[in-house]
XYZ file of C-alpha atoms in Angstrom:
699
model
C 0.228 0.034 0.196
C 1.102 3.387 -0.708
C 3.368 4.584 2.133
C 0.957 8.176 2.020
C -2.450 6.614 1.768
C -1.321 4.678 4.892
C -0.416 7.042 6.659
C -4.028 9.070 5.619
C -5.855 6.132 7.509
C -4.060 5.457 9.908
C -4.729 10.077 10.969
C -8.230 9.128 9.844
C -8.837 5.643 12.791
C -7.650 8.127 14.866
C -10.003 10.734 14.346
C -12.939 8.455 14.407
C -11.444 7.582 18.195
C -11.086 10.599 19.134
C -14.482 11.660 17.835
C -16.335 8.548 19.576
C -14.658 9.167 22.845
C -15.815 13.088 22.918
C -18.912 14.273 24.914
C -20.937 16.506 22.573
C -23.097 17.875 25.502
C -21.322 21.277 25.466
C -21.154 22.143 22.141
C -23.215 23.808 19.346
C -24.983 22.980 16.110
C -22.683 23.698 14.253
C -19.633 21.860 16.195
C -21.985 18.801 16.409
C -22.703 19.033 12.753
C -18.912 19.344 11.433
C -17.881 16.398 13.495
C -20.365 14.155 12.546
C -19.245 15.611 8.815
C -15.623 14.970 9.359
C -16.503 11.190 11.279
C -18.549 9.503 8.064
C -15.640 11.144 5.810
C -13.063 9.285 8.083
C -15.298 6.746 7.916
C -15.307 6.273 4.007
C -11.681 6.880 4.377
C -11.049 4.015 6.638
C -13.576 1.609 4.981
C -11.772 2.391 1.701
C -15.142 3.867 0.668
C -14.466 7.060 -1.950
C -18.195 8.473 -2.155
C -20.342 11.105 -0.857
C -22.156 11.192 2.528
C -25.895 10.437 2.608
C -28.477 10.526 4.960
C -28.234 7.209 4.880
C -25.118 7.277 6.191
C -26.163 9.278 9.745
C -29.374 7.028 9.590
C -26.530 4.566 10.072
C -24.829 6.189 12.396
C -27.655 6.822 14.474
C -28.049 3.097 14.783
C -24.644 2.316 15.835
C -25.412 5.173 18.675
C -28.470 3.825 19.480
C -27.009 0.167 19.404
C -24.060 0.970 21.897
C -27.003 2.666 24.354
C -28.439 -0.572 24.689
C -25.648 -2.599 24.668
C -24.452 -0.266 27.675
C -27.585 -0.623 29.555
C -28.062 -3.916 29.827
C -24.011 -3.633 30.969
C -25.660 -1.984 33.645
C -28.760 -3.904 34.764
C -25.599 -6.723 35.042
C -23.910 -4.562 37.265
C -26.387 -3.259 39.526
C -28.082 -6.712 39.989
C -24.897 -8.243 41.272
C -24.072 -5.503 43.734
C -24.877 -5.233 47.034
C -27.341 -2.829 48.833
C -26.274 -2.882 52.284
C -24.956 0.129 53.511
C -26.553 2.643 51.814
C -28.126 5.319 52.110
C -31.759 6.428 50.905
C -30.909 8.805 48.396
C -28.500 6.595 47.424
C -30.858 3.703 47.219
C -33.335 5.257 45.285
C -30.476 7.282 42.658
C -29.658 3.220 41.907
C -33.169 1.841 41.537
C -33.604 5.283 39.446
C -31.044 4.253 37.191
C -32.264 0.576 36.805
C -35.773 1.759 36.117
C -34.081 3.587 33.134
C -31.708 1.290 31.862
C -34.571 -1.142 31.328
C -36.844 1.315 29.257
C -33.893 2.047 27.407
C -33.911 -1.994 26.655
C -37.677 -2.347 26.558
C -38.604 0.700 24.837
C -35.193 1.766 21.963
C -35.887 3.724 19.319
C -35.824 2.309 15.750
C -34.676 4.128 13.043
C -35.662 3.522 9.306
C -33.204 3.468 5.427
C -35.792 5.561 3.550
C -36.391 3.743 0.470
C -37.053 5.481 -3.482
C -39.900 7.520 -2.830
C -40.791 7.572 0.810
C -39.723 9.521 3.410
C -37.506 8.302 6.402
C -39.085 7.107 9.088
C -39.289 9.282 12.362
C -37.557 7.791 15.053
C -40.054 6.809 17.191
C -40.711 5.107 21.087
C -42.072 1.672 20.128
C -44.627 2.313 22.755
C -47.246 5.021 22.599
C -47.744 5.110 26.060
C -43.978 6.454 26.288
C -44.934 10.045 25.016
C -46.513 10.764 28.389
C -43.178 9.701 29.869
C -41.099 12.410 32.083
C -37.679 10.699 30.417
C -38.140 10.888 26.993
C -40.222 13.289 25.730
C -40.602 11.394 22.265
C -42.718 13.641 20.276
C -39.980 16.299 20.069
C -37.444 14.073 18.904
C -39.347 12.345 16.044
C -40.364 15.802 15.166
C -36.724 17.175 14.861
C -35.966 14.397 13.249
C -38.746 13.707 10.430
C -38.037 17.688 9.999
C -34.556 16.969 8.737
C -35.220 14.090 6.487
C -38.797 15.521 5.164
C -36.712 17.598 2.433
C -34.237 14.676 1.604
C -35.400 13.129 -1.698
C -33.673 9.644 -2.421
C -30.425 7.567 -1.079
C -28.196 9.477 -3.628
C -28.612 13.509 -1.854
C -25.692 14.687 -0.695
C -26.402 16.333 3.232
C -26.029 19.689 3.186
C -25.239 21.593 6.277
C -29.193 22.450 7.002
C -29.904 18.929 6.301
C -27.108 17.935 9.194
C -28.035 20.427 11.096
C -32.038 19.127 11.671
C -30.916 16.146 12.819
C -28.702 16.893 15.100
C -30.835 18.899 16.395
C -32.981 15.875 16.880
C -29.970 14.450 18.550
C -29.583 17.297 20.959
C -33.091 17.068 21.870
C -32.962 13.406 22.511
C -29.332 14.371 24.680
C -31.318 17.240 26.392
C -34.634 14.727 27.343
C -31.731 11.722 28.551
C -30.273 14.787 30.809
C -29.345 13.903 34.512
C -32.399 17.089 35.493
C -34.635 15.331 33.546
C -34.291 12.157 36.201
C -35.377 14.196 39.471
C -39.329 14.003 38.700
C -38.724 11.276 41.987
C -39.063 12.527 45.560
C -36.499 11.520 47.615
C -37.337 11.606 51.854
C -34.957 14.457 53.390
C -31.498 12.671 54.474
C -31.659 14.289 57.784
C -35.191 13.209 58.161
C -36.295 17.459 57.952
C -39.246 18.240 55.854
C -38.815 21.981 54.839
C -41.193 24.570 52.755
C -38.926 24.118 49.724
C -39.369 19.907 50.087
C -43.733 20.397 50.386
C -43.839 23.316 47.785
C -41.171 20.769 45.526
C -43.922 17.918 46.362
C -46.972 19.802 45.494
C -45.758 20.736 41.691
C -44.172 17.535 40.921
C -47.594 15.627 41.765
C -49.498 18.057 39.564
C -46.971 17.869 36.695
C -46.915 14.051 37.378
C -50.755 13.729 37.159
C -50.375 15.009 33.639
C -47.735 13.143 31.773
C -47.339 9.903 34.017
C -49.786 6.421 34.371
C -50.295 5.935 37.135
C -48.816 2.606 37.442
C -45.782 4.564 37.423
C -46.472 6.707 39.793
C -44.366 4.566 42.158
C -41.353 5.322 40.608
C -41.708 8.832 41.475
C -42.924 8.174 45.308
C -41.343 5.572 46.349
C -42.634 3.457 48.633
C -40.064 4.110 51.316
C -40.841 8.041 51.333
C -44.745 6.995 51.837
C -43.423 4.932 54.914
C -41.581 7.737 56.646
C -44.764 10.567 55.873
C -46.869 8.551 57.520
C -45.096 7.423 60.152
C -43.849 10.744 60.844
C -47.408 12.262 60.514
C -48.743 9.464 62.606
C -46.340 10.416 65.701
C -47.843 13.639 65.569
C -51.379 12.805 64.986
C -52.130 10.424 67.980
C -50.365 12.499 70.407
C -53.803 14.809 69.601
C -56.700 14.336 71.828
C -60.332 13.320 70.089
C -61.226 17.128 70.030
C -58.219 19.701 69.126
C -57.666 23.115 70.665
C -56.748 25.402 67.564
C -54.712 28.106 69.589
C -54.882 31.030 67.200
C -54.570 33.817 69.195
C -53.066 36.931 67.457
C -54.423 40.093 65.817
C -53.957 38.761 62.019
C -54.357 34.928 62.743
C -57.118 33.373 60.495
C -58.487 30.315 59.898
C -59.372 28.287 56.979
C -61.983 25.689 57.301
C -62.271 23.255 54.643
C -64.612 20.524 53.970
C -64.862 17.109 51.748
C -61.823 16.739 49.493
C -62.566 13.016 47.778
C -58.581 12.917 45.969
C -59.895 16.212 43.345
C -56.091 17.119 44.091
C -56.224 19.786 41.259
C -58.723 21.719 43.421
C -56.774 21.410 46.452
C -54.065 23.551 45.009
C -57.254 26.140 43.604
C -57.828 26.538 46.498
C -54.766 26.807 48.323
C -54.063 29.248 45.033
C -57.142 31.354 46.016
C -56.774 31.272 50.451
C -52.673 30.988 50.205
C -51.029 27.725 51.763
C -50.786 27.473 56.005
C -48.081 29.860 57.719
C -47.534 31.515 61.240
C -50.946 33.401 60.556
C -52.608 31.115 59.054
C -54.539 28.143 60.209
C -56.138 25.411 58.352
C -58.831 22.824 59.494
C -59.675 20.270 57.400
C -62.826 18.091 58.406
C -62.527 14.759 56.451
C -63.134 13.250 53.596
C -59.358 13.344 51.766
C -59.559 9.743 49.384
C -62.523 8.167 47.802
C -64.103 8.851 44.539
C -61.133 10.597 43.263
C -58.472 9.490 41.316
C -55.746 11.661 43.026
C -56.395 10.529 46.885
C -52.779 9.950 47.014
C -51.701 12.863 46.201
C -54.318 14.498 48.649
C -53.136 12.633 51.276
C -49.402 12.748 51.005
C -49.655 16.456 51.061
C -51.811 17.233 53.594
C -49.342 15.112 55.644
C -46.848 17.008 54.365
C -48.453 20.311 55.544
C -49.018 18.474 59.075
C -45.244 17.437 59.883
C -44.059 20.793 58.621
C -46.212 22.808 60.555
C -48.458 20.308 63.375
C -49.630 23.343 65.543
C -51.098 25.803 62.015
C -52.469 22.489 60.227
C -55.099 20.387 61.570
C -56.396 16.763 59.750
C -60.036 15.608 61.539
C -60.980 12.124 60.052
C -64.168 11.585 57.768
C -65.997 8.795 57.672
C -64.294 7.533 54.400
C -61.251 7.422 55.952
C -61.958 3.454 56.864
C -61.524 0.303 55.554
C -64.532 -0.734 54.145
C -65.103 3.296 51.956
C -61.982 3.120 51.170
C -62.330 -0.475 49.525
C -66.068 0.293 48.214
C -65.462 3.712 46.648
C -61.874 3.716 44.897
C -59.655 4.436 47.061
C -57.977 1.198 47.805
C -58.034 0.348 43.947
C -56.166 3.973 43.251
C -53.245 2.395 45.994
C -52.749 -1.212 43.828
C -52.867 0.894 40.323
C -50.015 3.090 41.656
C -48.060 0.603 43.648
C -48.770 -2.473 42.062
C -47.766 -5.382 44.517
C -46.627 -2.884 47.023
C -49.606 -1.969 46.726
C -51.014 -3.947 50.532
C -48.340 -2.557 52.075
C -49.287 1.376 51.748
C -52.942 0.732 51.591
C -52.232 -0.996 55.811
C -49.882 2.096 55.932
C -52.833 4.642 55.408
C -55.238 2.670 57.079
C -52.852 2.814 59.996
C -52.301 6.686 59.624
C -56.771 7.196 59.587
C -56.746 5.423 62.932
C -55.246 8.123 64.523
C -57.147 11.155 62.719
C -58.991 13.012 65.747
C -62.525 13.591 65.341
C -63.461 17.419 65.755
C -61.766 20.246 67.022
C -62.923 23.767 68.564
C -61.064 26.513 67.122
C -60.365 29.740 69.666
C -62.720 28.710 72.253
C -65.845 29.479 70.321
C -66.303 27.892 67.098
C -67.059 23.967 66.714
C -66.413 22.088 63.615
C -66.022 18.045 62.969
C -66.987 15.952 59.941
C -70.750 14.757 60.607
C -72.203 15.887 63.272
C -72.822 15.249 67.111
C -73.770 12.008 68.757
C -75.313 10.625 71.694
C -74.707 10.278 75.259
C -72.329 6.929 76.178
C -75.167 5.829 78.625
C -77.290 6.353 75.709
C -75.430 3.603 73.242
C -77.022 0.239 73.411
C -75.620 -2.918 74.363
C -73.192 -4.686 72.080
C -75.366 -7.649 71.060
C -78.765 -6.485 71.627
C -81.075 -9.554 70.436
C -83.764 -6.879 69.857
C -83.670 -3.578 69.183
C -86.190 -1.552 71.490
C -87.174 2.340 71.250
C -84.832 4.353 73.514
C -84.810 8.069 73.424
C -81.098 9.219 72.689
C -79.306 11.520 74.665
C -77.354 14.708 73.473
C -73.566 13.823 74.568
C -70.560 15.828 75.678
C -67.593 16.923 74.498
C -66.289 15.913 77.773
C -67.850 11.842 76.798
C -66.364 12.876 73.409
C -62.839 12.566 74.522
C -62.985 8.893 76.500
C -63.798 7.682 72.889
C -61.057 5.305 71.797
C -60.432 6.459 68.326
C -57.888 4.088 67.098
C -59.677 1.447 64.950
C -60.708 1.543 61.349
C -64.974 1.134 60.776
C -67.807 2.153 62.383
C -69.043 0.995 65.065
C -72.798 -0.375 66.003
C -73.100 -0.793 69.557
C -71.413 -0.137 73.307
C -69.904 3.030 74.177
C -67.363 3.825 70.603
C -70.589 4.352 68.974
C -70.243 7.464 69.065
C -66.864 7.513 66.732
C -70.067 6.576 64.874
C -72.228 9.452 65.199
C -69.887 12.148 65.086
C -68.791 10.653 61.626
C -72.218 9.719 60.271
C -75.063 12.193 61.424
C -76.594 15.016 59.655
C -78.861 17.680 60.570
C -82.610 17.790 60.386
C -85.601 20.709 60.541
C -87.138 18.408 63.003
C -86.807 18.840 66.618
C -84.951 16.428 68.755
C -82.426 13.797 68.283
C -83.264 9.872 67.016
C -81.081 7.486 65.386
C -81.187 7.551 61.188
C -83.944 5.490 60.334
C -82.369 5.067 56.395
C -79.350 3.482 57.707
C -77.739 1.702 60.319
C -74.943 4.845 60.906
C -75.213 8.029 62.920
C -78.321 10.563 64.082
C -80.469 13.181 62.838
C -80.839 16.258 65.303
C -83.080 19.351 65.070
C -82.450 22.939 66.172
C -83.367 22.646 69.569
C -79.972 20.065 69.856
C -77.689 22.884 67.884
C -78.950 25.145 70.716
C -78.624 23.119 73.787
C -75.368 22.136 71.972
C -73.637 25.556 71.709
C -74.726 26.999 74.679
C -73.899 23.772 77.201
C -70.173 24.708 75.957
C -70.575 28.271 75.612
C -69.700 27.668 71.552
C -70.722 30.170 68.783
C -70.974 28.763 65.776
C -70.674 24.870 64.169
C -69.248 23.602 60.855
C -69.968 20.110 59.526
C -69.505 18.433 56.229
C -69.855 15.298 54.925
C -72.966 16.535 52.441
C -72.434 17.063 49.203
C -74.802 18.033 46.264
C -75.790 14.653 45.764
C -76.896 14.402 49.638
C -79.062 17.244 48.977
C -80.619 16.846 45.789
C -84.339 16.850 46.297
C -84.455 18.086 49.926
C -86.372 21.674 50.710
C -86.092 21.999 54.261
C -81.870 22.699 53.436
C -79.633 23.925 51.108
C -78.633 22.153 47.596
C -75.273 22.850 48.335
C -74.319 23.903 44.937
C -72.045 26.486 46.172
C -70.440 24.624 48.461
C -71.667 25.770 51.781
C -75.343 25.942 53.471
C -76.873 27.399 56.217
C -79.031 25.000 58.138
C -79.891 26.121 61.051
C -80.131 29.381 63.512
C -80.475 29.756 66.439
C -80.039 32.063 69.573
C -76.790 31.046 70.695
C -75.469 30.551 67.283
C -75.630 29.286 63.617
C -74.643 25.663 61.716
C -73.066 25.843 58.396
C -72.142 22.434 56.020
C -68.981 23.142 54.579
C -68.073 21.062 51.379
C -64.894 21.643 48.950
C -64.878 19.659 46.434
C -66.107 21.136 42.757
C -67.977 18.996 39.734
C -68.745 16.174 42.423
C -67.838 13.305 41.966
C -65.304 13.015 39.694
C -66.273 9.098 39.318
C -69.549 8.549 39.611
C -73.349 8.199 37.231
C -73.708 11.992 37.443
C -71.633 14.873 38.134
C -73.436 17.980 39.455
C -71.513 21.008 38.312
C -71.360 22.264 41.803
C -68.941 24.744 43.347
C -66.552 23.947 46.786
C -66.050 26.682 49.274
C -63.879 27.083 52.250
C -64.464 28.939 55.203
C -62.576 32.065 57.080
C -62.311 32.277 60.464
C -60.441 35.984 61.257
C -59.445 37.843 64.134
C -61.219 38.996 66.275
C -64.201 37.947 65.753
C -64.150 33.735 64.790
C -67.591 33.277 65.007
C -68.759 35.471 62.253
C -67.284 33.206 58.736
C -66.856 34.489 55.674
C -67.506 31.764 52.846
C -65.751 31.811 49.182
C -66.849 29.515 46.499
C -64.828 28.146 43.491
C -65.068 26.284 40.367
C -63.742 23.202 39.262
C -59.350 23.237 38.368
C -59.132 21.544 34.907
C -57.861 18.306 35.928
C -56.693 15.481 33.551
C -59.199 12.574 32.192
C -58.023 9.299 34.114
C -59.757 6.114 34.230
C -62.186 5.638 37.472
C -60.660 3.885 40.233
C -64.509 3.076 41.821
C -67.728 1.520 39.944
C -69.794 4.164 39.034
C -72.643 2.212 40.471
C -71.444 2.726 43.717
C -73.857 4.077 46.243
C -73.971 5.329 50.045
C -77.731 5.186 49.523
C -77.445 8.302 51.641
C -80.305 9.697 52.039
C -81.797 13.210 52.733
C -83.540 14.065 56.626
C -87.236 13.286 55.777
C -88.607 16.921 56.137
C -91.280 18.330 58.091
C -93.982 17.297 55.939
C -93.595 13.675 55.540
C -92.978 12.775 59.226
C -94.832 13.310 62.455
C -93.829 16.094 64.625
C -92.621 13.801 67.795
C -89.413 14.599 69.497
C -87.993 11.080 70.221
C -87.693 8.638 66.786
C -89.875 5.744 67.387
C -89.154 2.740 65.702
C -90.774 0.395 63.438
C -93.273 -2.033 65.156
C -91.981 -5.054 63.510
C -88.396 -5.875 64.505
C -85.816 -6.671 62.144
C -83.144 -9.388 62.724
C -80.402 -8.547 65.007
C -81.774 -4.657 65.484
C -81.195 -3.948 61.687
C -82.808 -1.684 59.273
C -83.374 -1.363 56.176
C -80.849 1.104 54.104
C -84.076 2.875 53.007
C -86.664 4.087 54.945
C -89.440 2.794 53.245
C -92.213 4.428 56.125
C -91.377 7.205 53.163
C -93.887 5.292 51.255
C -96.023 3.783 53.916
C -94.503 0.680 54.260
C -93.610 -0.564 57.659
C -92.112 -3.371 57.453
C -89.443 -3.424 54.143
C -87.231 -6.277 53.540
C -83.895 -6.399 55.357
C -80.286 -6.967 54.624
C -80.150 -9.459 57.120
C -81.629 -12.817 58.017
C -82.275 -14.735 61.039
C -81.312 -18.581 60.799
C -80.862 -21.165 63.788
C -77.761 -21.870 64.889
C -78.169 -25.492 65.591
C -77.941 -25.111 69.081
C -81.279 -23.630 70.103
C -81.128 -20.133 69.740
C -80.600 -18.032 65.879
C -77.715 -16.092 64.295
C -77.981 -13.443 62.066
C -76.549 -13.236 58.473
C -75.683 -10.696 56.419
C -76.807 -11.322 52.126
C -73.901 -10.690 50.586
C -73.954 -8.026 47.575
C -73.769 -9.426 44.378
C -71.045 -8.062 41.461
C -73.936 -7.839 39.060
C -77.140 -6.446 39.183
C -79.806 -6.522 36.550
C -82.100 -3.408 36.502
C -79.352 -1.069 36.930
C -78.857 1.935 36.598
C -82.056 2.921 36.673
C -83.954 5.775 34.156
C -82.891 9.451 34.988
C -86.979 9.914 35.050
C -87.585 7.910 37.923
C -87.776 10.153 41.225
C -87.029 9.829 44.585
C -88.226 8.535 46.853
C -89.241 5.930 44.592
C -85.732 5.942 42.655
C -83.945 4.482 46.006
C -86.752 2.419 46.343
C -86.627 0.778 43.417
C -82.212 -0.038 43.374
C -82.578 -1.152 46.718
C -84.920 -3.844 45.723
C -82.943 -4.786 42.616
C -79.771 -5.220 44.438
C -81.376 -7.134 47.352
C -83.115 -9.034 44.508
C -79.738 -9.756 42.859
C -78.386 -10.359 46.124
C -80.264 -13.597 46.793
C -80.262 -14.456 43.290
C -76.198 -14.573 43.278
C -76.676 -16.628 46.763
C -79.415 -19.179 45.406
C -77.125 -19.537 41.931
C -73.661 -20.094 44.358
C -75.218 -22.615 46.390
C -76.701 -24.717 43.706
C -73.032 -24.474 42.386
C -71.516 -25.701 45.801
C -74.192 -28.551 46.278
C -73.804 -29.712 43.323
C -69.673 -29.719 43.591
C -70.598 -31.085 46.733
C -72.327 -34.070 45.672
C -69.339 -34.550 42.554
C -67.208 -34.574 45.812
C -69.232 -37.225 48.336
C -70.218 -39.317 44.931
C -66.101 -39.572 44.517
C -65.343 -40.079 48.017
C -67.885 -43.164 48.712
C -66.530 -44.991 45.059
C -63.325 -44.045 46.404
C -64.065 -46.149 49.442
C -65.855 -48.655 47.733
C -63.413 -49.158 45.717
C -60.499 -49.669 48.980
C -62.761 -51.697 50.622
C -62.810 -54.051 47.930
C -59.696 -54.087 47.504
C -59.276 -54.913 51.535
C -61.717 -57.538 50.800
C -59.712 -59.394 47.658
C -56.441 -59.662 50.602
C -58.322 -61.063 52.900
C -59.629 -63.769 50.354
C -56.293 -63.546 49.013
C -54.171 -63.773 51.663
C -53.762 -67.132 53.174
C -54.132 -68.493 49.695
C -51.034 -66.632 49.139
C -49.334 -67.741 52.691
C -49.737 -71.301 51.505
């Protein structure tokens, strides 16, 4: 070979090695263009190819780069799989896990580049999985658009790439490089190394959740908020909440102090952010009291809960979180929160779900603000002396007396679920009770939870405890639909009782409710501001729903609390004490629809009384059917007939399901019994033969 050509080829080898080992991050487009052109020319010299550099050369170069990236990712995964994680702190562990995830994504969803055929445009560089378009790691649409723009201006394989074409391709690569830069990997949250939450950390959490809700699939949420962060945050918050009494005292003395009272949120995270933007976040002079129902019927219950717990840990004496009826095992399962946790955390869902339930157990039940304002989720509660015995054989008619804050302080709130009997039934009352225009305190005949109380009870409670204002929640526009006695909650609040000693308001803070359900009410949410010096004179502010992404529901749209309104004064007799139906229901359980509204005193119950085989009886609950024929009902059916029809359809469906299930079990049981008998007969025959043939064999 000509020594001159040999020297040129050796020099081109060095050029190739030098360019391949360079980092192009800090270079501008012109410099990158020059290097790419130089590399391809040098490659042609090394390969003894005397030709022009075309677009296919660039495509092949891109392919080689992608292949190297995939191979490097495989090497990273192998190395990480062999590593020992002992001695690493949380931040180092999260970084390694994130690195492993990114490497897997590069391998599983790697880009492809196709060589253009005659009369066809170069195929776009796009990710194979369309779902990656929403990933915070790589914005494939930008990469694809930049590369397509450069490719579409070329006509055939023999066209020479000019400066503009190469720049367009390199711009596309720069977009990809920027998308894979370390700054884009910081879309996940790390627990503070010193276990000390700061204001900046909480604000970063809120902005991250807002971005993630729009860009990341729910199944990838666990990559943003690791289980270890949920574990530490719930533990930190629970350690604070468990030290608070059942009724917390909000000490907000100060000339410029004010308290924001918030009602039900129901997993509507973007509306919570909107509320913070309107009213401001917690501060030294601004307190917050939340009346419960943070989760259920919405897509972002985890985000709502984590943000509020973070604020609680940051400012424990400026934000107070009360318990709602949806903060229970049953209602988190029925109205979507449990499904949300499993969707977002997969195999770790059970652990995360139980962590949240443990946190719910220690939420306080009520608050007294500035010694004059009482807030809670549901309402009043009976005296512990009026609590029924644990397992009464028959429910007897008895007068229910109003409870006191001293009795409330004795309730054991560290439980999930609503007890029906015993002294802790006060826990059920305070989460489920509702106001009525009819005087007196009586059990809710429409369901087995809570009480109804009238204006006389509101007056008695205010006077006994020297209070001037009550703000409760629990009822939204769905619960108030069709009522004439109270406001419809379409503006987020309602004045329910106005008595001599003060007022009673209902407050609801979830606009356009519910996110998941058969009907949206297009209502406004609201919050109340109590300001020094007169905290008992509230100002209410309504707000519309914030823009939020569309997601698949975590809850069956047919799920319904069947939370019926209190009967109006025109529907019931004017007596001060509640009178039970003349026919006692099994175990004291009444139908969850009040058939007396239709003039029926012995409506069907979901409980049946059966013999226990020992001379006594036991009450069995009819299990609900997974599918109910006849639902949903046509919209033209009005209340109370609508609720009655739905109740009966569900009961008939449940009984039909029980019959079908029992028949299958019996059929399977007879099959098993017949097989056992056949086996025993065969075994007996074999034993008989052994007895007959045994002596013969011995001879």
